[in-house]
Amino acid sequence: MLSLKEKDRPVVRKLLSAGCCVRCVLRFCCVGSSSAYRRSYEDMHKELLAFVSEENSPQSHDASGEGKTDDPPNKRMRVDEDCVTPAEPDSDICPVCLGVLQDFCHPTFAKQVSDAVKKQQFEFDSLVLTVSLPAQLSVREHSCWLHVRKEVREKSMCLGKDDVIQVKDAFKWAVQGKIGQELGAAVLANSPCEVSVGFIHPETEEDCHFLANTCPDCFKPTKNKASIFTRMAVVKALEKISDEKFSRNYPCPPKKPNTRCSALDTSCLHTSVFIAGRYNKFSRELPQTPWVIDGERRMDGSVEELIAAPLLSSFRADGFNFSSSGREDVDVRTLGNGRPFALELLNPHRTKFSRTEIKQIQETINQSSDKIRVRHLQIVTRDATSRMKEGEEEKTKTYSALIWTQKAIDDTDLDFLRNIKDLKIAQKTPLRVLHRRPLAVRQRLVHSMSAVHLDTHHFTLKLCTQAGTYIKEFVHGDFGRTKPNLCDLMKTDADILELDVESVDVDWPPAIPD
């Protein structure tokens, strides 16, 4: 049933005289029952005709059927000169929805959308339907509302603009159940899988142009938009323009359009999936991320690419974003328990994996190269990834470095290093990273040091430092930009030949037993 009441008759008459379709009639009569919009257009059309024919009948009450006989409406019924029959689904174009609620609520369109989603080979058990509409629908809606509001005011009734059911909602009520049924998925208000349906209309600028003249401050060109008449800009202008000025510049009710809306390609988008783990890097010729200098790539491969490739393939994702708890230089190995990392997989087509399948992906990564190794690979939430960065600078990291000294040394020259605790150092942004980091002086702590003598000019230095400490610069001083430094402490020039990260003391992600 259409759920129309006697009080709706003046609104129905106005809407029909404007040439509105059945579903737009229901919207402006504030029919909020989703089942009414799911009915076939033909059935709704017949029932609205019956409702109109009852207007002069003494038995008419409402469209629920009370007080009616089962006889069909009288085809010779008298229709007021300002009242016409509702727009046919395949003939007259509704001047408010521009055909969206006429042509695209049929099961054939729902199947068309479903087939488009199936071709993209997404795997999901629920979906949310999103709809984008031409900007001028807001203009036409406003025009029709002003047209109807005058009538209802004369009847001492009230019709607020917010009371009108939105085209978007009416469309969803009509088709989303059919789409979900075709795809075998539940339709939810909040789902990680979004199916998007969009519509365009060639007369958008023609309908909206007057708003740019009356409210020019609402329309500003943007780089990413082909037209200034975006939905948000139009809505903003409609909120600002007075009813009187609107009526002077735009017909109320809206004029009948020459063409219908047409549907854009259906798109499907799944929210990101986040993968976390820890990695070891065993090569001194492997950057963490692709190394590009002056537009030219240096070195083949990177840690992130070696990890991402099997994950992109398994999850059938469109792309990824890589982050980690700090980063090592290309010539630095990461040993011990490894470095925590997180990978955001963009628009994954498959998202559900068992623990065994994730372990198999981990093995694929580890077998792909002897330069890295991944452990504790697991799916995590977006919120969980923030824990990797929380208090990162308060965490500690342990390093092992091979040091060269200009002055000849023996074991006794290194004893004092063991007694240094929580050494405060000030580090200006190193020259080697100044092109990508802002110039600043960072205060850091070297918590402890120890040394093992190798020969007269070499020793191994063990350091435990605050995260974010530049170890190479602490050793050679970076032309005095790090103070104090190892050269100052040992009173001789020194340099670092090899560096390894031994541990990154960030307790994340949770360990997974082998």
Short mmCIF file of C-alpha atoms in Angstrom, two decimals:
data_model
loop_
_atom_site.label_atom_id
_atom_site.label_comp_id
_atom_site.label_asym_id
_atom_site.label_seq_id
_atom_site.Cartn_x
_atom_site.Cartn_y
_atom_site.Cartn_z
CA MET A 1 0.00 0.00 0.00
CA LEU A 2 1.11 3.56 -0.68
CA SER A 3 0.12 4.75 2.82
CA LEU A 4 -1.38 8.00 1.51
CA LYS A 5 -3.90 9.79 3.73
CA GLU A 6 -6.70 12.24 3.12
CA LYS A 7 -4.47 15.11 4.24
CA ASP A 8 -2.04 14.23 1.44
CA ARG A 9 -4.52 15.01 -1.32
CA PRO A 10 -3.59 18.69 -1.84
CA VAL A 11 0.08 17.71 -2.02
CA VAL A 12 -0.68 14.90 -4.47
CA ARG A 13 -2.66 17.25 -6.70
CA LYS A 14 0.18 19.76 -6.80
CA LEU A 15 2.78 17.10 -7.54
CA LEU A 16 0.74 15.47 -10.28
CA SER A 17 0.12 18.83 -11.92
CA ALA A 18 3.89 19.29 -11.99
CA GLY A 19 4.33 15.93 -13.73
CA CYS A 20 6.06 14.15 -10.85
CA CYS A 21 6.56 10.40 -10.85
CA VAL A 22 4.87 8.13 -8.30
CA ARG A 23 7.90 7.75 -6.04
CA CYS A 24 8.44 11.52 -5.91
CA VAL A 25 4.78 11.90 -4.95
CA LEU A 26 5.38 9.53 -2.05
CA ARG A 27 8.53 11.40 -1.04
CA PHE A 28 6.81 14.76 -0.80
CA CYS A 29 3.94 13.13 1.09
CA CYS A 30 6.60 12.03 3.59
CA VAL A 31 5.87 8.32 3.14
CA GLY A 32 8.70 6.77 5.14
CA SER A 33 7.85 3.12 4.64
CA SER A 34 10.62 1.52 2.60
CA SER A 35 8.30 -1.25 1.40
CA ALA A 36 6.20 1.29 -0.53
CA TYR A 37 9.19 2.23 -2.72
CA ARG A 38 10.11 -1.40 -3.43
CA ARG A 39 6.87 -2.09 -5.26
CA SER A 40 6.84 -2.17 -9.05
CA TYR A 41 6.25 1.17 -10.73
CA GLU A 42 3.25 -0.25 -12.56
CA ASP A 43 1.51 -1.30 -9.33
CA MET A 44 2.27 2.03 -7.68
CA HIS A 45 1.02 3.87 -10.75
CA LYS A 46 -2.31 2.03 -10.69
CA GLU A 47 -2.81 2.61 -6.97
CA LEU A 48 -2.07 6.31 -7.25
CA LEU A 49 -4.61 6.57 -10.08
CA ALA A 50 -7.14 4.89 -7.79
CA PHE A 51 -6.29 7.32 -5.02
CA VAL A 52 -6.81 10.29 -7.35
CA SER A 53 -10.11 8.87 -8.64
CA GLU A 54 -11.45 8.62 -5.10
CA GLU A 55 -11.06 12.33 -4.47
CA ASN A 56 -14.67 13.13 -5.27
CA SER A 57 -16.04 9.87 -3.89
CA PRO A 58 -17.98 10.14 -0.59
CA GLN A 59 -16.40 6.86 0.49
CA SER A 60 -12.81 7.97 0.08
CA HIS A 61 -10.70 7.90 3.19
CA ASP A 62 -7.14 6.96 2.28
CA ALA A 63 -5.12 4.74 0.00
CA SER A 64 -5.10 1.89 2.47
CA GLY A 65 -8.25 0.49 0.86
CA GLU A 66 -10.74 1.33 3.63
CA GLY A 67 -14.09 2.46 2.30
CA LYS A 68 -13.25 1.29 -1.23
CA THR A 69 -14.79 -1.36 -3.41
CA ASP A 70 -12.74 -3.73 -5.49
CA ASP A 71 -13.96 -2.10 -8.69
CA PRO A 72 -11.25 -0.58 -10.85
CA PRO A 73 -11.06 3.21 -11.01
CA ASN A 74 -13.50 4.88 -13.33
CA LYS A 75 -11.64 5.71 -16.52
CA ARG A 76 -14.09 8.53 -17.17
CA MET A 77 -13.44 10.12 -13.81
CA ARG A 78 -13.37 13.88 -13.67
CA VAL A 79 -9.91 15.28 -13.12
CA ASP A 80 -9.45 18.90 -12.08
CA GLU A 81 -7.89 21.05 -14.73
CA ASP A 82 -4.78 21.55 -12.64
CA CYS A 83 -4.40 17.84 -11.86
CA VAL A 84 -2.94 15.21 -14.16
CA THR A 85 -2.11 11.54 -13.88
CA PRO A 86 1.28 10.54 -12.52
CA ALA A 87 4.21 10.28 -14.89
CA GLU A 88 4.41 7.00 -16.75
CA PRO A 89 7.63 5.02 -16.17
CA ASP A 90 8.61 4.91 -19.84
CA SER A 91 7.21 8.18 -21.17
CA ASP A 92 7.16 11.44 -19.24
CA ILE A 93 10.35 12.34 -17.40
CA CYS A 94 9.85 13.32 -13.77
CA PRO A 95 10.98 16.96 -13.41
CA VAL A 96 12.30 16.35 -9.89
CA CYS A 97 14.23 13.05 -9.92
CA LEU A 98 14.95 13.29 -13.67
CA GLY A 99 14.05 9.63 -14.10
CA VAL A 100 16.18 8.15 -11.33
CA LEU A 101 13.13 6.83 -9.45
CA GLN A 102 11.40 5.80 -12.67
CA ASP A 103 14.00 4.03 -14.81
CA PHE A 104 16.54 2.71 -12.33
CA CYS A 105 14.44 1.06 -9.60
CA HIS A 106 13.58 -1.91 -11.78
CA PRO A 107 15.02 -5.40 -11.09
CA THR A 108 16.84 -5.27 -14.44
CA PHE A 109 18.96 -2.34 -13.23
CA ALA A 110 19.65 -4.09 -9.92
CA LYS A 111 20.91 -7.08 -11.90
CA GLN A 112 23.01 -4.78 -14.07
CA VAL A 113 24.67 -3.36 -10.95
CA SER A 114 25.17 -6.83 -9.48
CA ASP A 115 26.74 -8.16 -12.68
CA ALA A 116 29.17 -5.22 -12.72
CA VAL A 117 30.22 -6.01 -9.14
CA LYS A 118 30.65 -9.71 -9.93
CA LYS A 119 32.96 -8.87 -12.83
CA GLN A 120 35.28 -7.09 -10.39
CA GLN A 121 35.63 -10.37 -8.44
CA PHE A 122 35.25 -9.00 -4.93
CA GLU A 123 34.62 -11.42 -2.08
CA PHE A 124 32.31 -10.11 0.66
CA ASP A 125 29.31 -11.12 2.73
CA SER A 126 27.82 -7.65 3.25
CA LEU A 127 27.68 -4.37 1.38
CA VAL A 128 26.59 -0.77 1.72
CA LEU A 129 25.07 0.98 -1.29
CA THR A 130 26.17 4.57 -1.94
CA VAL A 131 24.57 6.85 -4.51
CA SER A 132 25.77 10.04 -6.18
CA LEU A 133 23.24 12.26 -7.93
CA PRO A 134 23.50 15.23 -10.31
CA ALA A 135 23.78 18.53 -8.46
CA GLN A 136 20.69 20.02 -10.06
CA LEU A 137 18.43 17.49 -8.34
CA SER A 138 18.85 19.64 -5.22
CA VAL A 139 17.70 22.68 -7.20
CA ARG A 140 14.67 20.88 -8.61
CA GLU A 141 13.83 19.44 -5.22
CA HIS A 142 13.91 22.93 -3.69
CA SER A 143 11.74 24.29 -6.49
CA CYS A 144 9.13 21.57 -6.05
CA TRP A 145 9.15 22.00 -2.28
CA LEU A 146 8.43 25.74 -2.61
CA HIS A 147 5.65 24.90 -5.06
CA VAL A 148 4.01 22.40 -2.71
CA ARG A 149 4.59 24.38 0.48
CA LYS A 150 2.35 27.20 -0.71
CA GLU A 151 -0.55 24.78 -1.12
CA VAL A 152 -0.15 23.08 2.23
CA ARG A 153 0.13 26.40 4.04
CA GLU A 154 -3.24 27.41 2.61
CA LYS A 155 -4.61 24.19 4.13
CA SER A 156 -3.07 25.13 7.53
CA MET A 157 -0.61 22.27 7.12
CA CYS A 158 3.15 22.20 7.43
CA LEU A 159 5.73 20.57 5.16
CA GLY A 160 9.31 21.07 6.26
CA LYS A 161 12.04 20.51 3.70
CA ASP A 162 13.71 18.01 6.03
CA ASP A 163 10.46 16.02 6.15
CA VAL A 164 10.69 15.17 2.46
CA ILE A 165 12.23 11.75 1.79
CA GLN A 166 15.50 12.18 -0.10
CA VAL A 167 15.85 10.81 -3.65
CA LYS A 168 18.91 8.91 -2.50
CA ASP A 169 16.99 7.16 0.29
CA ALA A 170 14.03 6.33 -1.94
CA PHE A 171 16.36 4.86 -4.55
CA LYS A 172 18.19 2.74 -1.98
CA TRP A 173 14.93 1.44 -0.52
CA ALA A 174 13.78 0.46 -4.00
CA VAL A 175 16.89 -1.38 -5.26
CA GLN A 176 19.40 -2.25 -2.56
CA GLY A 177 17.49 -5.34 -1.43
CA LYS A 178 17.42 -6.63 -5.00
CA ILE A 179 21.15 -5.98 -5.40
CA GLY A 180 21.94 -7.75 -2.13
CA GLN A 181 19.81 -10.71 -3.19
CA GLU A 182 21.58 -10.97 -6.55
CA LEU A 183 24.99 -10.89 -4.82
CA GLY A 184 24.02 -13.09 -1.88
CA ALA A 185 25.13 -10.40 0.58
CA ALA A 186 23.46 -8.58 3.43
CA VAL A 187 22.82 -4.87 2.89
CA LEU A 188 23.97 -2.92 5.94
CA ALA A 189 24.21 0.72 6.88
CA ASN A 190 27.89 0.20 7.66
CA SER A 191 29.86 -2.39 5.72
CA PRO A 192 33.54 -2.58 4.69
CA CYS A 193 32.43 -3.17 1.09
CA GLU A 194 30.90 -0.19 -0.70
CA VAL A 195 29.01 -0.52 -3.97
CA SER A 196 28.67 2.89 -5.63
CA VAL A 197 26.07 3.87 -8.21
CA GLY A 198 26.22 7.28 -9.83
CA PHE A 199 24.05 9.30 -12.21
CA ILE A 200 24.74 12.22 -14.50
CA HIS A 201 22.56 14.62 -16.44
CA PRO A 202 23.51 16.93 -19.32
CA GLU A 203 21.46 19.90 -18.06
CA THR A 204 23.28 20.32 -14.73
CA GLU A 205 24.95 23.64 -15.51
CA GLU A 206 21.80 25.02 -17.14
CA ASP A 207 19.76 24.35 -13.99
CA CYS A 208 22.42 25.65 -11.59
CA HIS A 209 23.81 28.63 -13.47
CA PHE A 210 21.53 31.19 -11.81
CA LEU A 211 22.92 30.21 -8.40
CA ALA A 212 26.42 31.19 -9.49
CA ASN A 213 25.12 34.67 -10.28
CA THR A 214 23.12 35.09 -7.06
CA CYS A 215 25.58 33.36 -4.70
CA PRO A 216 29.00 33.65 -6.39
CA ASP A 217 30.93 33.08 -3.14
CA CYS A 218 29.56 29.52 -2.95
CA PHE A 219 31.16 28.46 -6.22
CA LYS A 220 34.93 28.41 -6.49
CA PRO A 221 36.93 26.45 -9.07
CA THR A 222 38.93 23.54 -7.69
CA LYS A 223 41.70 21.52 -9.33
CA ASN A 224 40.03 18.15 -8.85
CA LYS A 225 36.52 19.11 -10.00
CA ALA A 226 35.50 19.42 -13.65
CA SER A 227 32.61 21.75 -12.74
CA ILE A 228 32.05 24.35 -10.04
CA PHE A 229 28.52 23.01 -9.58
CA THR A 230 29.26 20.34 -7.01
CA ARG A 231 26.47 19.02 -4.82
CA MET A 232 27.91 20.62 -1.69
CA ALA A 233 28.29 24.01 -3.40
CA VAL A 234 24.71 23.89 -4.70
CA VAL A 235 23.32 22.89 -1.28
CA LYS A 236 25.27 25.73 0.33
CA ALA A 237 23.85 28.23 -2.18
CA LEU A 238 20.28 26.96 -1.65
CA GLU A 239 20.66 27.48 2.09
CA LYS A 240 21.76 31.05 1.46
CA ILE A 241 19.35 32.21 -1.24
CA SER A 242 15.96 33.62 -0.18
CA ASP A 243 12.76 31.96 -1.35
CA GLU A 244 11.74 35.14 -3.13
CA LYS A 245 15.00 35.43 -5.06
CA PHE A 246 14.93 31.73 -5.92
CA SER A 247 11.38 32.00 -7.29
CA ARG A 248 12.36 35.02 -9.41
CA ASN A 249 15.23 33.13 -11.02
CA TYR A 250 13.93 29.58 -11.29
CA PRO A 251 10.48 28.23 -12.18
CA CYS A 252 8.35 26.70 -9.42
CA PRO A 253 7.48 23.93 -10.13
CA PRO A 254 10.56 22.97 -12.15
CA LYS A 255 10.14 22.74 -15.88
CA LYS A 256 10.05 19.35 -17.53
CA PRO A 257 13.50 18.19 -18.66
CA ASN A 258 14.43 17.21 -22.17
CA THR A 259 16.52 14.19 -21.20
CA ARG A 260 16.71 11.60 -18.47
CA CYS A 261 19.57 10.83 -16.11
CA SER A 262 22.01 8.19 -17.25
CA ALA A 263 23.87 5.80 -14.99
CA LEU A 264 27.64 5.83 -14.59
CA ASP A 265 29.70 2.67 -14.31
CA THR A 266 29.17 0.82 -11.05
CA SER A 267 32.25 0.80 -8.82
CA CYS A 268 33.11 -1.30 -5.82
CA LEU A 269 35.49 -0.32 -3.03
CA HIS A 270 36.55 -2.32 0.00
CA THR A 271 38.04 -0.66 3.05
CA SER A 272 41.74 -1.21 3.60
CA VAL A 273 43.11 -4.30 5.28
CA PHE A 274 46.11 -3.85 7.57
CA ILE A 275 48.90 -6.42 7.85
CA ALA A 276 51.55 -6.23 10.54
CA GLY A 277 54.70 -8.12 11.39
CA ARG A 278 58.43 -7.73 12.03
CA TYR A 279 61.17 -7.93 9.44
CA ASN A 280 64.89 -8.66 9.44
CA LYS A 281 67.15 -7.22 6.75
CA PHE A 282 70.38 -9.09 6.07
CA SER A 283 71.73 -7.09 3.12
CA ARG A 284 73.82 -3.92 3.14
CA GLU A 285 72.62 -3.11 -0.36
CA LEU A 286 68.85 -3.02 0.16
CA PRO A 287 66.90 0.17 0.98
CA GLN A 288 63.79 0.01 3.13
CA THR A 289 61.77 1.84 0.46
CA PRO A 290 62.50 2.38 -3.25
CA TRP A 291 65.54 4.60 -3.54
CA VAL A 292 64.99 7.35 -6.12
CA ILE A 293 67.42 10.24 -6.60
CA ASP A 294 66.65 13.02 -9.08
CA GLY A 295 63.96 10.88 -10.64
CA GLU A 296 66.33 7.97 -11.21
CA ARG A 297 65.99 4.71 -9.32
CA ARG A 298 69.05 3.40 -7.50
CA MET A 299 69.36 -0.26 -6.56
CA ASP A 300 66.87 -2.96 -7.41
CA GLY A 301 64.17 -3.86 -4.92
CA SER A 302 63.45 -2.71 -1.40
CA VAL A 303 62.23 -4.17 1.86
CA GLU A 304 58.70 -2.87 1.38
CA GLU A 305 58.44 -4.25 -2.17
CA LEU A 306 59.68 -7.70 -1.18
CA ILE A 307 57.09 -7.83 1.61
CA ALA A 308 54.26 -6.24 -0.36
CA ALA A 309 54.40 -8.28 -3.58
CA PRO A 310 53.01 -11.59 -2.19
CA LEU A 311 50.45 -9.72 -0.09
CA LEU A 312 49.17 -7.70 -3.04
CA SER A 313 48.80 -10.88 -5.05
CA SER A 314 47.04 -12.86 -2.30
CA PHE A 315 44.65 -10.09 -1.25
CA ARG A 316 44.22 -8.88 -4.85
CA ALA A 317 44.69 -5.31 -3.65
CA ASP A 318 45.05 -2.23 -5.85
CA GLY A 319 48.02 -0.81 -3.93
CA PHE A 320 49.62 -0.41 -0.52
CA ASN A 321 51.09 2.00 2.03
CA PHE A 322 54.08 0.89 4.08
CA SER A 323 55.09 2.16 7.53
CA SER A 324 57.49 0.94 10.18
CA SER A 325 58.90 1.72 13.60
CA GLY A 326 61.80 3.81 12.33
CA ARG A 327 63.99 2.97 9.37
CA GLU A 328 67.53 1.78 8.71
CA ASP A 329 69.94 3.09 6.08
CA VAL A 330 70.52 1.08 2.94
CA ASP A 331 73.87 -0.23 4.29
CA VAL A 332 72.51 -1.15 7.74
CA ARG A 333 71.29 -4.61 8.63
CA THR A 334 68.35 -5.22 10.98
CA LEU A 335 68.95 -8.33 13.06
CA GLY A 336 67.65 -9.74 16.33
CA ASN A 337 63.89 -9.60 16.81
CA GLY A 338 63.42 -7.45 13.72
CA ARG A 339 61.68 -4.14 13.08
CA PRO A 340 57.88 -3.78 13.45
CA PHE A 341 56.05 -2.80 10.27
CA ALA A 342 52.50 -2.35 9.01
CA LEU A 343 51.17 -2.54 5.48
CA GLU A 344 47.87 -0.97 4.43
CA LEU A 345 46.41 -2.89 1.50
CA LEU A 346 44.21 -0.63 -0.61
CA ASN A 347 40.89 -1.87 -1.98
CA PRO A 348 41.53 -5.58 -1.41
CA HIS A 349 39.27 -7.89 -3.43
CA ARG A 350 39.77 -10.73 -0.97
CA THR A 351 39.96 -10.08 2.77
CA LYS A 352 39.33 -13.29 4.70
CA PHE A 353 42.31 -15.54 5.38
CA SER A 354 42.86 -18.27 7.93
CA ARG A 355 45.93 -18.20 10.19
CA THR A 356 47.35 -21.06 8.14
CA GLU A 357 46.94 -19.07 4.91
CA ILE A 358 48.65 -16.02 6.43
CA LYS A 359 51.52 -18.25 7.55
CA GLN A 360 51.82 -19.56 4.00
CA ILE A 361 52.05 -15.98 2.69
CA GLN A 362 54.79 -15.33 5.26
CA GLU A 363 56.71 -18.36 3.97
CA THR A 364 56.30 -17.11 0.40
CA ILE A 365 57.85 -13.77 1.40
CA ASN A 366 60.74 -15.48 3.18
CA GLN A 367 61.43 -17.82 0.26
CA SER A 368 61.36 -15.01 -2.30
CA SER A 369 64.69 -13.54 -1.15
CA ASP A 370 67.55 -14.25 1.23
CA LYS A 371 67.84 -10.52 1.91
CA ILE A 372 64.90 -10.32 4.33
CA ARG A 373 62.89 -12.44 6.70
CA VAL A 374 59.41 -11.75 8.08
CA ARG A 375 57.90 -13.08 11.30
CA HIS A 376 54.65 -12.68 13.26
CA LEU A 377 52.70 -11.76 10.09
CA GLN A 378 49.04 -11.09 10.97
CA ILE A 379 45.94 -9.08 10.08
CA VAL A 380 45.36 -6.16 12.48
CA THR A 381 42.92 -3.28 12.78
CA ARG A 382 43.62 0.28 11.65
CA ASP A 383 43.58 1.46 15.28
CA ALA A 384 46.11 -1.19 16.27
CA THR A 385 48.70 0.20 13.84
CA SER A 386 48.86 3.43 15.86
CA ARG A 387 50.43 1.47 18.70
CA MET A 388 53.53 1.03 16.55
CA LYS A 389 54.12 4.79 16.67
CA GLU A 390 52.92 5.49 20.23
CA GLY A 391 55.81 6.72 22.36
CA GLU A 392 58.22 5.72 19.62
CA GLU A 393 60.90 8.18 20.71
CA GLU A 394 60.70 6.94 24.30
CA LYS A 395 61.45 3.39 23.17
CA THR A 396 65.01 2.07 23.03
CA LYS A 397 67.01 0.52 20.22
CA THR A 398 70.19 -1.51 20.43
CA TYR A 399 72.97 -1.32 17.86
CA SER A 400 76.26 -2.98 17.06
CA ALA A 401 78.87 -1.00 15.11
CA LEU A 402 82.34 -1.66 13.70
CA ILE A 403 84.43 1.44 14.52
CA TRP A 404 87.73 2.68 13.05
CA THR A 405 89.93 5.07 15.01
CA GLN A 406 92.74 7.19 13.67
CA LYS A 407 94.75 6.79 16.87
CA ALA A 408 96.05 3.39 17.81
CA ILE A 409 94.10 1.95 20.74
CA ASP A 410 94.22 -0.94 23.13
CA ASP A 411 91.62 -2.52 25.39
CA THR A 412 92.21 -0.04 28.22
CA ASP A 413 91.29 2.88 25.95
CA LEU A 414 87.77 1.52 25.77
CA ASP A 415 87.11 0.88 29.45
CA PHE A 416 85.60 4.33 30.12
CA LEU A 417 82.82 3.72 27.59
CA ARG A 418 81.29 1.07 29.84
CA ASN A 419 80.82 3.63 32.60
CA ILE A 420 78.86 6.14 30.51
CA LYS A 421 75.14 6.05 31.32
CA ASP A 422 72.30 8.17 29.89
CA LEU A 423 74.59 10.46 27.95
CA LYS A 424 72.66 13.48 26.69
CA ILE A 425 73.51 14.51 23.15
CA ALA A 426 72.23 17.27 20.87
CA GLN A 427 71.92 16.42 17.18
CA LYS A 428 71.33 18.90 14.41
CA THR A 429 69.58 17.31 11.47
CA PRO A 430 72.35 15.34 9.71
CA LEU A 431 73.62 16.74 6.43
CA ARG A 432 72.83 13.46 4.65
CA VAL A 433 69.10 13.69 5.44
CA LEU A 434 68.70 17.47 5.40
CA HIS A 435 67.05 17.27 1.96
CA ARG A 436 64.08 15.35 3.43
CA ARG A 437 64.02 16.36 7.10
CA PRO A 438 63.50 19.83 8.60
CA LEU A 439 66.46 21.54 10.20
CA ALA A 440 66.19 21.09 13.97
CA VAL A 441 68.24 20.24 17.03
CA ARG A 442 67.03 17.01 18.63
CA GLN A 443 67.90 16.00 22.18
CA ARG A 444 68.62 12.29 22.51
CA LEU A 445 69.92 9.85 25.12
CA VAL A 446 72.61 7.23 24.74
CA HIS A 447 71.56 4.95 27.59
CA SER A 448 74.63 2.71 27.68
CA MET A 449 77.73 1.64 25.72
CA SER A 450 80.23 -1.18 25.74
CA ALA A 451 83.16 -2.07 23.50
CA VAL A 452 85.16 -5.09 22.34
CA HIS A 453 88.74 -4.42 21.17
CA LEU A 454 89.59 -6.00 17.78
CA ASP A 455 92.97 -4.52 16.79
CA THR A 456 94.95 -1.31 17.10
CA HIS A 457 92.49 0.69 14.98
CA HIS A 458 89.22 -1.23 15.22
CA PHE A 459 86.68 -2.17 17.88
CA THR A 460 83.07 -3.20 18.10
CA LEU A 461 80.77 -0.73 19.84
CA LYS A 462 77.47 -1.80 21.43
CA LEU A 463 74.95 0.96 22.09
CA CYS A 464 71.53 1.18 23.67
CA THR A 465 69.93 4.49 22.67
CA GLN A 466 66.72 6.41 22.61
CA ALA A 467 64.81 5.74 19.40
CA GLY A 468 65.52 8.39 16.78
CA THR A 469 69.22 8.73 17.59
CA TYR A 470 71.45 9.10 14.56
CA ILE A 471 74.17 6.52 15.32
CA LYS A 472 76.55 7.31 12.45
CA GLU A 473 76.57 10.98 13.40
CA PHE A 474 77.12 10.16 17.07
CA VAL A 475 80.28 8.29 16.04
CA HIS A 476 81.90 10.71 13.57
CA GLY A 477 80.31 13.95 14.82
CA ASP A 478 78.93 15.14 11.47
CA PHE A 479 81.30 18.13 11.40
CA GLY A 480 80.35 19.07 14.93
CA ARG A 481 76.58 18.91 14.35
CA THR A 482 76.26 16.18 17.01
CA LYS A 483 77.65 17.09 20.46
CA PRO A 484 79.15 15.33 22.28
CA ASN A 485 80.19 12.57 19.90
CA LEU A 486 82.50 9.53 20.05
CA CYS A 487 85.40 11.49 18.55
CA ASP A 488 85.12 14.01 21.39
CA LEU A 489 84.90 11.26 23.99
CA MET A 490 87.90 9.30 22.65
CA LYS A 491 89.87 12.41 21.61
CA THR A 492 90.59 11.02 18.17
CA ASP A 493 88.95 10.91 14.79
CA ALA A 494 86.66 7.90 14.43
CA ASP A 495 84.29 6.60 11.82
CA ILE A 496 81.72 3.86 11.53
CA LEU A 497 82.41 1.11 9.02
CA GLU A 498 79.45 -1.18 9.58
CA LEU A 499 76.23 -0.84 11.55
CA ASP A 500 73.60 -3.35 12.61
CA VAL A 501 70.32 -2.85 14.40
CA GLU A 502 70.25 -5.56 17.06
CA SER A 503 66.82 -4.86 18.56
CA VAL A 504 63.85 -2.49 18.29
CA ASP A 505 62.15 -2.51 21.66
CA VAL A 506 58.58 -1.92 20.50
CA ASP A 507 56.33 -4.66 21.86
CA TRP A 508 54.14 -4.88 18.78
CA PRO A 509 52.62 -6.70 16.99
CA PRO A 510 51.81 -9.62 19.31
CA ALA A 511 54.15 -12.56 18.87
CA ILE A 512 52.73 -15.60 17.07
CA PRO A 513 54.21 -18.95 18.13
CA ASP A 514 55.88 -20.89 15.32
#
